[in-house]
PDB file of C-alpha atoms in Angstrom:
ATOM      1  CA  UNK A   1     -11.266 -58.445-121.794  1.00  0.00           C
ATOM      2  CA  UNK A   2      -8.990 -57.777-124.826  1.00  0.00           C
ATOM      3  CA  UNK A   3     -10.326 -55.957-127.892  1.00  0.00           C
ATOM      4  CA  UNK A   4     -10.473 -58.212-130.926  1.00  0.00           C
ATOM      5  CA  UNK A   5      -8.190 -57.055-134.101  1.00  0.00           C
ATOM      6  CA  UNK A   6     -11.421 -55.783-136.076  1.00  0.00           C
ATOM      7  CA  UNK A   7     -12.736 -54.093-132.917  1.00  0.00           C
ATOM      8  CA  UNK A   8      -9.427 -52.266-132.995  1.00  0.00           C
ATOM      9  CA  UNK A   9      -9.301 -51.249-136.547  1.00  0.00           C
ATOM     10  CA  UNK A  10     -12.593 -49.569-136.295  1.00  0.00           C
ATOM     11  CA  UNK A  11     -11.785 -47.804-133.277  1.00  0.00           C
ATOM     12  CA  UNK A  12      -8.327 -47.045-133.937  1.00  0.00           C
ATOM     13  CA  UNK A  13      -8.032 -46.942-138.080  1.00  0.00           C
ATOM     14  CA  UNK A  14      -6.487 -50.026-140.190  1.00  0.00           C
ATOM     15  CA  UNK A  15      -2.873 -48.844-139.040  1.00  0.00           C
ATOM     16  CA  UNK A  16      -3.735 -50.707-135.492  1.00  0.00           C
ATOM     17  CA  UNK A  17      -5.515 -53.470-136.562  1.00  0.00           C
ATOM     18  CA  UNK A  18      -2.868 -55.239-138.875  1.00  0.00           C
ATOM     19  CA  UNK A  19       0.547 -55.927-137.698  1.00  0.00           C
ATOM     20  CA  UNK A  20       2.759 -53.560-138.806  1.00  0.00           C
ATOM     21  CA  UNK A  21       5.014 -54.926-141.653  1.00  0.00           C
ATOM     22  CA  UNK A  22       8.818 -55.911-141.525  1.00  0.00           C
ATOM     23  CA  UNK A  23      10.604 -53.106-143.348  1.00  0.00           C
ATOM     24  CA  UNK A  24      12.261 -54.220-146.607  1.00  0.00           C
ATOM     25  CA  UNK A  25      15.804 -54.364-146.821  1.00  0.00           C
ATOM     26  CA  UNK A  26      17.036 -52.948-149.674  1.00  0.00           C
ATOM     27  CA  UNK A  27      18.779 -55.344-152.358  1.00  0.00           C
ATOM     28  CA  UNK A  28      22.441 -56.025-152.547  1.00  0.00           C
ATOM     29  CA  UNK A  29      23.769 -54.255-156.159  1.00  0.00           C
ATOM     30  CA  UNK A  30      24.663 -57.638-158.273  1.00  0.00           C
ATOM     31  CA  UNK A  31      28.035 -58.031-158.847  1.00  0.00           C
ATOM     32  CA  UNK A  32      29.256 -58.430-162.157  1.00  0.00           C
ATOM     33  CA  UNK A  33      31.946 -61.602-162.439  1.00  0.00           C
ATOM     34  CA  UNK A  34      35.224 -60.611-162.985  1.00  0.00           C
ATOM     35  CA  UNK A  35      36.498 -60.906-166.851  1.00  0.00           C
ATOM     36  CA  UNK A  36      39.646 -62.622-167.643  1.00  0.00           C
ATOM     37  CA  UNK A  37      41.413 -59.369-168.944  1.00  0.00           C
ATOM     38  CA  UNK A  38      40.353 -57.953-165.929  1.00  0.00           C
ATOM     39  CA  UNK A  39      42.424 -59.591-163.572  1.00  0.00           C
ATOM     40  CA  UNK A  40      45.502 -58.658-162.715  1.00  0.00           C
ATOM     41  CA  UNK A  41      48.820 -60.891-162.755  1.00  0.00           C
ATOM     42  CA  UNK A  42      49.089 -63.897-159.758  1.00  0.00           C
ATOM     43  CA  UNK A  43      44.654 -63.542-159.438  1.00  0.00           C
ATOM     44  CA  UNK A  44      43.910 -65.721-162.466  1.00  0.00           C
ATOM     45  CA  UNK A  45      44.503 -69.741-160.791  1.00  0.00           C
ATOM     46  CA  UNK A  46      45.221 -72.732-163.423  1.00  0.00           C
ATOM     47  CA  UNK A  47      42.558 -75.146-162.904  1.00  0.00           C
ATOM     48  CA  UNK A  48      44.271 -79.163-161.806  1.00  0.00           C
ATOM     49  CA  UNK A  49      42.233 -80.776-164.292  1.00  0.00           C
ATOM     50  CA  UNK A  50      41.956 -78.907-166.859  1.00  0.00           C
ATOM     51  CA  UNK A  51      46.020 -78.535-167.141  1.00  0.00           C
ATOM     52  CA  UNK A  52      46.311 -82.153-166.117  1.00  0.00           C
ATOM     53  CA  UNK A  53      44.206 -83.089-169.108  1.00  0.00           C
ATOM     54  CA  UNK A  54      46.051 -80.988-172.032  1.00  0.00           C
ATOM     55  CA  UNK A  55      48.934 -82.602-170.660  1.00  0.00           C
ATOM     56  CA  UNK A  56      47.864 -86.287-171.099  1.00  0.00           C
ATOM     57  CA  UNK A  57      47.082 -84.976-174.679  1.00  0.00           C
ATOM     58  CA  UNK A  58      50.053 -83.401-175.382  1.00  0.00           C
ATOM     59  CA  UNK A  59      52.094 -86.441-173.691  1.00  0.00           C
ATOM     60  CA  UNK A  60      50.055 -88.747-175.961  1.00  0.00           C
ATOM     61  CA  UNK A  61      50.619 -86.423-179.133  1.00  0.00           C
ATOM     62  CA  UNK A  62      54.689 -86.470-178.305  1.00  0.00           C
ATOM     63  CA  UNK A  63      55.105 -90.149-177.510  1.00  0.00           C
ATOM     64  CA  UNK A  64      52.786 -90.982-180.921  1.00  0.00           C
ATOM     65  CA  UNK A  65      55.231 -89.041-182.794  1.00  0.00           C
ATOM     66  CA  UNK A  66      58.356 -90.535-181.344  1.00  0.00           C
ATOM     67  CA  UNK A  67      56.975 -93.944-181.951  1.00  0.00           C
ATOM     68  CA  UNK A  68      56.133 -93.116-185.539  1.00  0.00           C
ATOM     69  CA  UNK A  69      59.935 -92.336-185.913  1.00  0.00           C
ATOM     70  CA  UNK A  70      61.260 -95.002-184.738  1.00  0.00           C
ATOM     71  CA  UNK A  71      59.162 -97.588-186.456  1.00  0.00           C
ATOM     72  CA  UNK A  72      59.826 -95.790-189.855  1.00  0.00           C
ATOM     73  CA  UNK A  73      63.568 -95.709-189.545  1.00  0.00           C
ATOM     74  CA  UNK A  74      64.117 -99.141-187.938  1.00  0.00           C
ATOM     75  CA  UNK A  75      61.194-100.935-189.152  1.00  0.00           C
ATOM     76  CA  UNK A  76      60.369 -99.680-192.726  1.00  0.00           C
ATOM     77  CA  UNK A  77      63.790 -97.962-194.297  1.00  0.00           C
ATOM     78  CA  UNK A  78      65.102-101.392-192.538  1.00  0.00           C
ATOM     79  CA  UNK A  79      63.482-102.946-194.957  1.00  0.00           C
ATOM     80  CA  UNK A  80      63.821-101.258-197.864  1.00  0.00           C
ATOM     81  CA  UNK A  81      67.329-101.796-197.583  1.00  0.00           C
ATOM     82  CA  UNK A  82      66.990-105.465-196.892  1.00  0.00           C
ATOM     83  CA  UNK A  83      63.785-106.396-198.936  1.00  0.00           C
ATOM     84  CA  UNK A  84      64.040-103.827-201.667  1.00  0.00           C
ATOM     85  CA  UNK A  85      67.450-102.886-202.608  1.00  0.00           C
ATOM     86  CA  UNK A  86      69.416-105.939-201.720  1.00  0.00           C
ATOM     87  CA  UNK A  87      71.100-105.142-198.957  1.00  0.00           C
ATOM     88  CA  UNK A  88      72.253-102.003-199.778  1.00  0.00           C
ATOM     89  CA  UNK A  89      71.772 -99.312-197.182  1.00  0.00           C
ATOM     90  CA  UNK A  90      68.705 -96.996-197.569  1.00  0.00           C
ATOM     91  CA  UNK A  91      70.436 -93.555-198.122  1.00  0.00           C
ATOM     92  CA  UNK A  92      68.069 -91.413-195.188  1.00  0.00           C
ATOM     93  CA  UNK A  93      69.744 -93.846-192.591  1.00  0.00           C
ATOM     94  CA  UNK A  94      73.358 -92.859-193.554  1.00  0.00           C
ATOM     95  CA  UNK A  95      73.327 -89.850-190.786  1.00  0.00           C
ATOM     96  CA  UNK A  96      76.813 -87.750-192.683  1.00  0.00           C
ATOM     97  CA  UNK A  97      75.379 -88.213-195.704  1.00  0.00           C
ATOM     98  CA  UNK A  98      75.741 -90.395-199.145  1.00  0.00           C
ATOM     99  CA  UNK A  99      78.233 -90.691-202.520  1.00  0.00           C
ATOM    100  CA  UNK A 100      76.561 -90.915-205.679  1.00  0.00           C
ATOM    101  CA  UNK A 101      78.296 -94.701-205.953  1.00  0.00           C
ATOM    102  CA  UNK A 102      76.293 -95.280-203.385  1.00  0.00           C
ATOM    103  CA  UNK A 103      72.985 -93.631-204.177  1.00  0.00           C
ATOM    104  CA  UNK A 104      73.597 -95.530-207.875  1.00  0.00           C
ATOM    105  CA  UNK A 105      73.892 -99.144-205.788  1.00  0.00           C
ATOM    106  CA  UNK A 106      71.265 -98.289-204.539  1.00  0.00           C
ATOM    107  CA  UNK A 107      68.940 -97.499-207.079  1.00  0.00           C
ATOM    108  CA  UNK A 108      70.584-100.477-209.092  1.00  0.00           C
ATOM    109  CA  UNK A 109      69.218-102.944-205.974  1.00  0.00           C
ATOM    110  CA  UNK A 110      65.896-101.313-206.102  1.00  0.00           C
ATOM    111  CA  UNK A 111      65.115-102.007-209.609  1.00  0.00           C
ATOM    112  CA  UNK A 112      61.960-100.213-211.188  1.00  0.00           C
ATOM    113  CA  UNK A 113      59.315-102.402-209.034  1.00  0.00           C
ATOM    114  CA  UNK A 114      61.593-101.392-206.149  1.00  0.00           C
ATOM    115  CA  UNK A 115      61.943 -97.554-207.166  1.00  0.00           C
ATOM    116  CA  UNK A 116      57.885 -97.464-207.217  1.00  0.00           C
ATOM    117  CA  UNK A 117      57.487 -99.083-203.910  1.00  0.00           C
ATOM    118  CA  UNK A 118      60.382 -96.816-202.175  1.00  0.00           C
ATOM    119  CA  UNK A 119      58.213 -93.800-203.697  1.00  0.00           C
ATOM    120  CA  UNK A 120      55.083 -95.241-202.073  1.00  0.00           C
ATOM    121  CA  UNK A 121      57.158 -95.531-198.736  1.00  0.00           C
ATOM    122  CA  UNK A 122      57.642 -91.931-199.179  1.00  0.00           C
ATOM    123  CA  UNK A 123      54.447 -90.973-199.835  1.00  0.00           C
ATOM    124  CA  UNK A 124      53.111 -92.825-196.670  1.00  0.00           C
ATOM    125  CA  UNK A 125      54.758 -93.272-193.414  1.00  0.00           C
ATOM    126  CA  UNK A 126      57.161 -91.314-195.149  1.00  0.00           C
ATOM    127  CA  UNK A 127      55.061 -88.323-195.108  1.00  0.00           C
ATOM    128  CA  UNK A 128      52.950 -89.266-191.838  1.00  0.00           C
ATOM    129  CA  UNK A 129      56.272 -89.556-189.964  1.00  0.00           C
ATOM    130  CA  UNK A 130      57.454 -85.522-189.915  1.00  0.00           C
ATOM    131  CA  UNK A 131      54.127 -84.257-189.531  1.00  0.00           C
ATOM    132  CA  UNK A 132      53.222 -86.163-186.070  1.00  0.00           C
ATOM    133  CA  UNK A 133      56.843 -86.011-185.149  1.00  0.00           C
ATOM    134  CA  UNK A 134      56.475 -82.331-185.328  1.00  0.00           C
ATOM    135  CA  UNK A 135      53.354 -81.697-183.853  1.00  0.00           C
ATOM    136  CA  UNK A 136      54.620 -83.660-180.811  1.00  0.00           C
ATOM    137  CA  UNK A 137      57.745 -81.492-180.288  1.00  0.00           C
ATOM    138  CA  UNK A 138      55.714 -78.628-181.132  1.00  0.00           C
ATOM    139  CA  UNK A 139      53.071 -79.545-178.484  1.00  0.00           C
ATOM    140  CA  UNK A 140      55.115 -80.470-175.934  1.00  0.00           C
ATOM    141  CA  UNK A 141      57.469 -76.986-176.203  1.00  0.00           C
ATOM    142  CA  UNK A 142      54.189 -75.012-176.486  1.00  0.00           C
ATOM    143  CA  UNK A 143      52.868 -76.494-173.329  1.00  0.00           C
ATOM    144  CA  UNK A 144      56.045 -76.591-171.558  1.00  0.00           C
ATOM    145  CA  UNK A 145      58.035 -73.522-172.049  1.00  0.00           C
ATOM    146  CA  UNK A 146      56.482 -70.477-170.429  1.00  0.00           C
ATOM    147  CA  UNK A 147      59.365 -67.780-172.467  1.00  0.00           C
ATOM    148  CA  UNK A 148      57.719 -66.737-175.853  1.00  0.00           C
ATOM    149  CA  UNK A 149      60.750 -66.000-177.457  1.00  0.00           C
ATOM    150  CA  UNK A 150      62.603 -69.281-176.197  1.00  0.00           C
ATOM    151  CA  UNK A 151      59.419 -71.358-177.344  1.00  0.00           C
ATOM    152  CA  UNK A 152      59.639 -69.200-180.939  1.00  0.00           C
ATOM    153  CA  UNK A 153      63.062 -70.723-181.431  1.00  0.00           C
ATOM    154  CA  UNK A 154      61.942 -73.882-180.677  1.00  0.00           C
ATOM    155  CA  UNK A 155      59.159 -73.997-183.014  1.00  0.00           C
ATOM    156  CA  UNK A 156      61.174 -72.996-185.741  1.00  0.00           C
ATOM    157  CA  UNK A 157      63.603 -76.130-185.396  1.00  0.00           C
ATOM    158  CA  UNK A 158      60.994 -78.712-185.215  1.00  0.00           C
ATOM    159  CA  UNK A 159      58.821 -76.366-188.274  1.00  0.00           C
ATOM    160  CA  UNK A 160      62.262 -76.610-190.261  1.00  0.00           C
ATOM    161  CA  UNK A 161      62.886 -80.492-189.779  1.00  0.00           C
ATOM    162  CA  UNK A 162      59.468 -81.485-190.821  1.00  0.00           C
ATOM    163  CA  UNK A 163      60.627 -79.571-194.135  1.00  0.00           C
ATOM    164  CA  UNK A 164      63.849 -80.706-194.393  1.00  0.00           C
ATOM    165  CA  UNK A 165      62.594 -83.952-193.740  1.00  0.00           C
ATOM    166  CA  UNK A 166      59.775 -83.875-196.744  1.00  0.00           C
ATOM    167  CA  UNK A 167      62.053 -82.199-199.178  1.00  0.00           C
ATOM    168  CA  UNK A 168      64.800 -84.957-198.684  1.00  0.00           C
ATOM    169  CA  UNK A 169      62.338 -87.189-199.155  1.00  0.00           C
ATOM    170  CA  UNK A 170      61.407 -86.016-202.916  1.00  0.00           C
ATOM    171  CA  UNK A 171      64.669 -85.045-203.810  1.00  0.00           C
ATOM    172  CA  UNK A 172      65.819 -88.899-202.992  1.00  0.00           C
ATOM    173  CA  UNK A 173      62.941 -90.273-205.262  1.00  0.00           C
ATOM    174  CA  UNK A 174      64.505 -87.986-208.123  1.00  0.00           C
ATOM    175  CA  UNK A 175      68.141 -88.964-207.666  1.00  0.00           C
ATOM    176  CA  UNK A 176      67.006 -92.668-207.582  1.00  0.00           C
ATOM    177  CA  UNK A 177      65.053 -91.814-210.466  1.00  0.00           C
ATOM    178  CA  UNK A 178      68.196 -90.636-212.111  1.00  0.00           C
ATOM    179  CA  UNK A 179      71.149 -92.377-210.936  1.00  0.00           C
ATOM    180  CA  UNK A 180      74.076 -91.014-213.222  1.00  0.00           C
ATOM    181  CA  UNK A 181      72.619 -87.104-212.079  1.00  0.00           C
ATOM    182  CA  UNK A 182      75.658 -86.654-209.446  1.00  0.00           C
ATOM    183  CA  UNK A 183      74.032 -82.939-208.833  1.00  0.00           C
ATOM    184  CA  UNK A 184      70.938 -84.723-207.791  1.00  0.00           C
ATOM    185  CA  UNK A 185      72.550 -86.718-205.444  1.00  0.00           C
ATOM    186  CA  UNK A 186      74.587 -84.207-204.009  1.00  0.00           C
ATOM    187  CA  UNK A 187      71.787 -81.942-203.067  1.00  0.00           C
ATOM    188  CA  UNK A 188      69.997 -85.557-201.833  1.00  0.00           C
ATOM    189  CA  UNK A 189      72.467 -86.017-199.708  1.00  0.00           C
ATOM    190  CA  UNK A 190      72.671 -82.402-198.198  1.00  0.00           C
ATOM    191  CA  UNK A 191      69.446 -82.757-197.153  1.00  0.00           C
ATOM    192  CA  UNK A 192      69.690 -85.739-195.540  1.00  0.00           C
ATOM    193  CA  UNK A 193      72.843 -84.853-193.617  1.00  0.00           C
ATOM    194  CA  UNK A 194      70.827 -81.403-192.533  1.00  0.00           C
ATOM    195  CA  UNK A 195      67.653 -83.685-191.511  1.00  0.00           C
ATOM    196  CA  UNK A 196      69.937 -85.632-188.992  1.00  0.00           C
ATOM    197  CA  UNK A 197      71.840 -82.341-187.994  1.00  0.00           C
ATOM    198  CA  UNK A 198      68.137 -80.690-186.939  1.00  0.00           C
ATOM    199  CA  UNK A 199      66.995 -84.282-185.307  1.00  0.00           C
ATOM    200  CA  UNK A 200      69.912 -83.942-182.935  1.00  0.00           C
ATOM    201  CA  UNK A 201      68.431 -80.526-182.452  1.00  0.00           C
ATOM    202  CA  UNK A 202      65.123 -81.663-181.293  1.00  0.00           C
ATOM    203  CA  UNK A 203      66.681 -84.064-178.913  1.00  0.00           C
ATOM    204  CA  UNK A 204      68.533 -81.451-177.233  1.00  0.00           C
ATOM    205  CA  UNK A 205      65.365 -79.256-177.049  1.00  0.00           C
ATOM    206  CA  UNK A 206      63.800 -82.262-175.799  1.00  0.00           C
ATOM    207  CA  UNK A 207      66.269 -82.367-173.056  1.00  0.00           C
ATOM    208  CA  UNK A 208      66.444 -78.403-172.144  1.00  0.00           C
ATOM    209  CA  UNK A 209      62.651 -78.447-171.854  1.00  0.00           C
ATOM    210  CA  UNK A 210      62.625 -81.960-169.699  1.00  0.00           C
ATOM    211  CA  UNK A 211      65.416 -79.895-167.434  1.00  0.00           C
ATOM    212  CA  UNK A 212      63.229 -76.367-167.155  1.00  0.00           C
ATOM    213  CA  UNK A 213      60.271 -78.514-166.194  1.00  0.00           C
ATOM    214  CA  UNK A 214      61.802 -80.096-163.516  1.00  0.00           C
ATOM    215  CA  UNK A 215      63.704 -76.774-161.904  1.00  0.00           C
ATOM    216  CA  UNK A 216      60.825 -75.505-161.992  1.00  0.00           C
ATOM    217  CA  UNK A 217      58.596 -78.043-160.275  1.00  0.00           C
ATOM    218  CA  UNK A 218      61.907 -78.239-157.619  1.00  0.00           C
ATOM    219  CA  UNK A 219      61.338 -74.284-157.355  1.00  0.00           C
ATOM    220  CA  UNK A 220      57.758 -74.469-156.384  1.00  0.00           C
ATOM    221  CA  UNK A 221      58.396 -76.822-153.619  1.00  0.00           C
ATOM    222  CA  UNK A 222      60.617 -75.381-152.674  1.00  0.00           C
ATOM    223  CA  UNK A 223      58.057 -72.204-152.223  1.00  0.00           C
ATOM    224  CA  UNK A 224      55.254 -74.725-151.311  1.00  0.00           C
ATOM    225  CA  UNK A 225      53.488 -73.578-154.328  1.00  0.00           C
ATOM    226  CA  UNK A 226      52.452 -77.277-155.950  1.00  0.00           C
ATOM    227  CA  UNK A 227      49.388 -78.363-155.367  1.00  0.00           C
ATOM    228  CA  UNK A 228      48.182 -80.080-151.824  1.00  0.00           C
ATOM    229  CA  UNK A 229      50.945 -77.448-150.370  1.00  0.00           C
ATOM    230  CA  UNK A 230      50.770 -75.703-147.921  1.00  0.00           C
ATOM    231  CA  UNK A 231      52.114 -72.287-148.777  1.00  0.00           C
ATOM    232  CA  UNK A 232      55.766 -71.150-146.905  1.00  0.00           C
ATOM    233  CA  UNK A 233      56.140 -67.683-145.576  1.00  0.00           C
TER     234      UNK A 233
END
């Protein structure tokens, strides 16, 4: 007959009367996450839904600002020159530029009432229209054009139409304001030509970034880098 466990403790000491315990492993060091600057080119992975996201955003931001554009110019200064000015043209849609017969023709069609209610254009969707037109080109460079120096250039195009664009815009309600001022109109119509000049100039940056985008979406399938791909050796 077996010895019971306090029968062997008092014979043998406490050592043989409990069951000897497990030995403790020693903890694993914690390991500190990995910062951002820490990583080293190719380790840091864009996250799908987060990039997917800004670029609903920035889609939403450029097509807002297109749409803004075109309403002004064939909606509103459509009718200014129809409604407002009898007919006559509204000088921002001539794209080379105005005379200062014409930019008097006009101003005679607009009438004082008419002058006022041109200036309020301006001051509106006048002044809504380059801001959100520029903020969508300069969104939708920023997000797609990976060269900092190429996206610089760009920036500087769209920051310099959004200018153009206001200052033409008070430098028409002074030459309307003063008809016979043929110095007025002059510098009017400079910056109206240069306003149509840069326009063409986001278009084609428009188009250059559309083209890089898609070479290099073609390039990473190429490499089986999109995502759901498998990647090639």
């Amino acid at each position: 007959m077996g010895m019971t466990r306090a029968q062997k403790a008092k014979k043998y000491g406490e050592s043989e009367g409990s069951t000897p315990a497990a030995p403790r492993r020693p903890r694993d060091p914690a390991v500190r996450p990995v910062s951002v600057h820490e990583m080293r080119p190719g380790e840091l992975a864009p996250e799908p839904g987060k990039s997917s996201s800004a670029g609903i955003l920035v889609g939403v931001a450029f097509f807002v600002g297109v749409a803004l554009w075109l309403y002004y110019h064939l909606l509103v200064l459509q009718g200014v020159s129809g409604a407002l000015a009898g007919g006559v043209t509204a000088p921002e849609l001539l794209a080379g530029g105005f005379s200062a017969e014409h930019l008097a023709d006009f101003a005679r069609g607009l009438g004082t009432d008419g002058r006022t209610e041109y200036e309020g254009v301006h001051a509106t969707t006048g002044l809504l229209t380059p801001l959100l037109t520029g903020l969508g080109w300069l969104l939708f460079t920023g997000l797609n054009t990976p060269q900092r120096a190429r996206k610089w250039v760009y920036w500087v195009v769209v920051l310099a139409y959004a200018v153009v664009f206001l200052l033409g815009n008070s430098a028409l309600d002074a030459a309307v304001a003063q008809p016979q001022d043929t110095a007025a109109a002059a510098y009017a119509s400079g910056l109206v030509l240069a306003r149509w000049i840069l326009f063409a100039a986001l278009l084609l940056i428009a188009v250059l970034v559309c083209v890089s985008v898609v070479r290099r979406k073609f390039d990473d399938f190429s490499r089986g880098r999109l995502p759901g791909q498998r990647p090639r050796s």
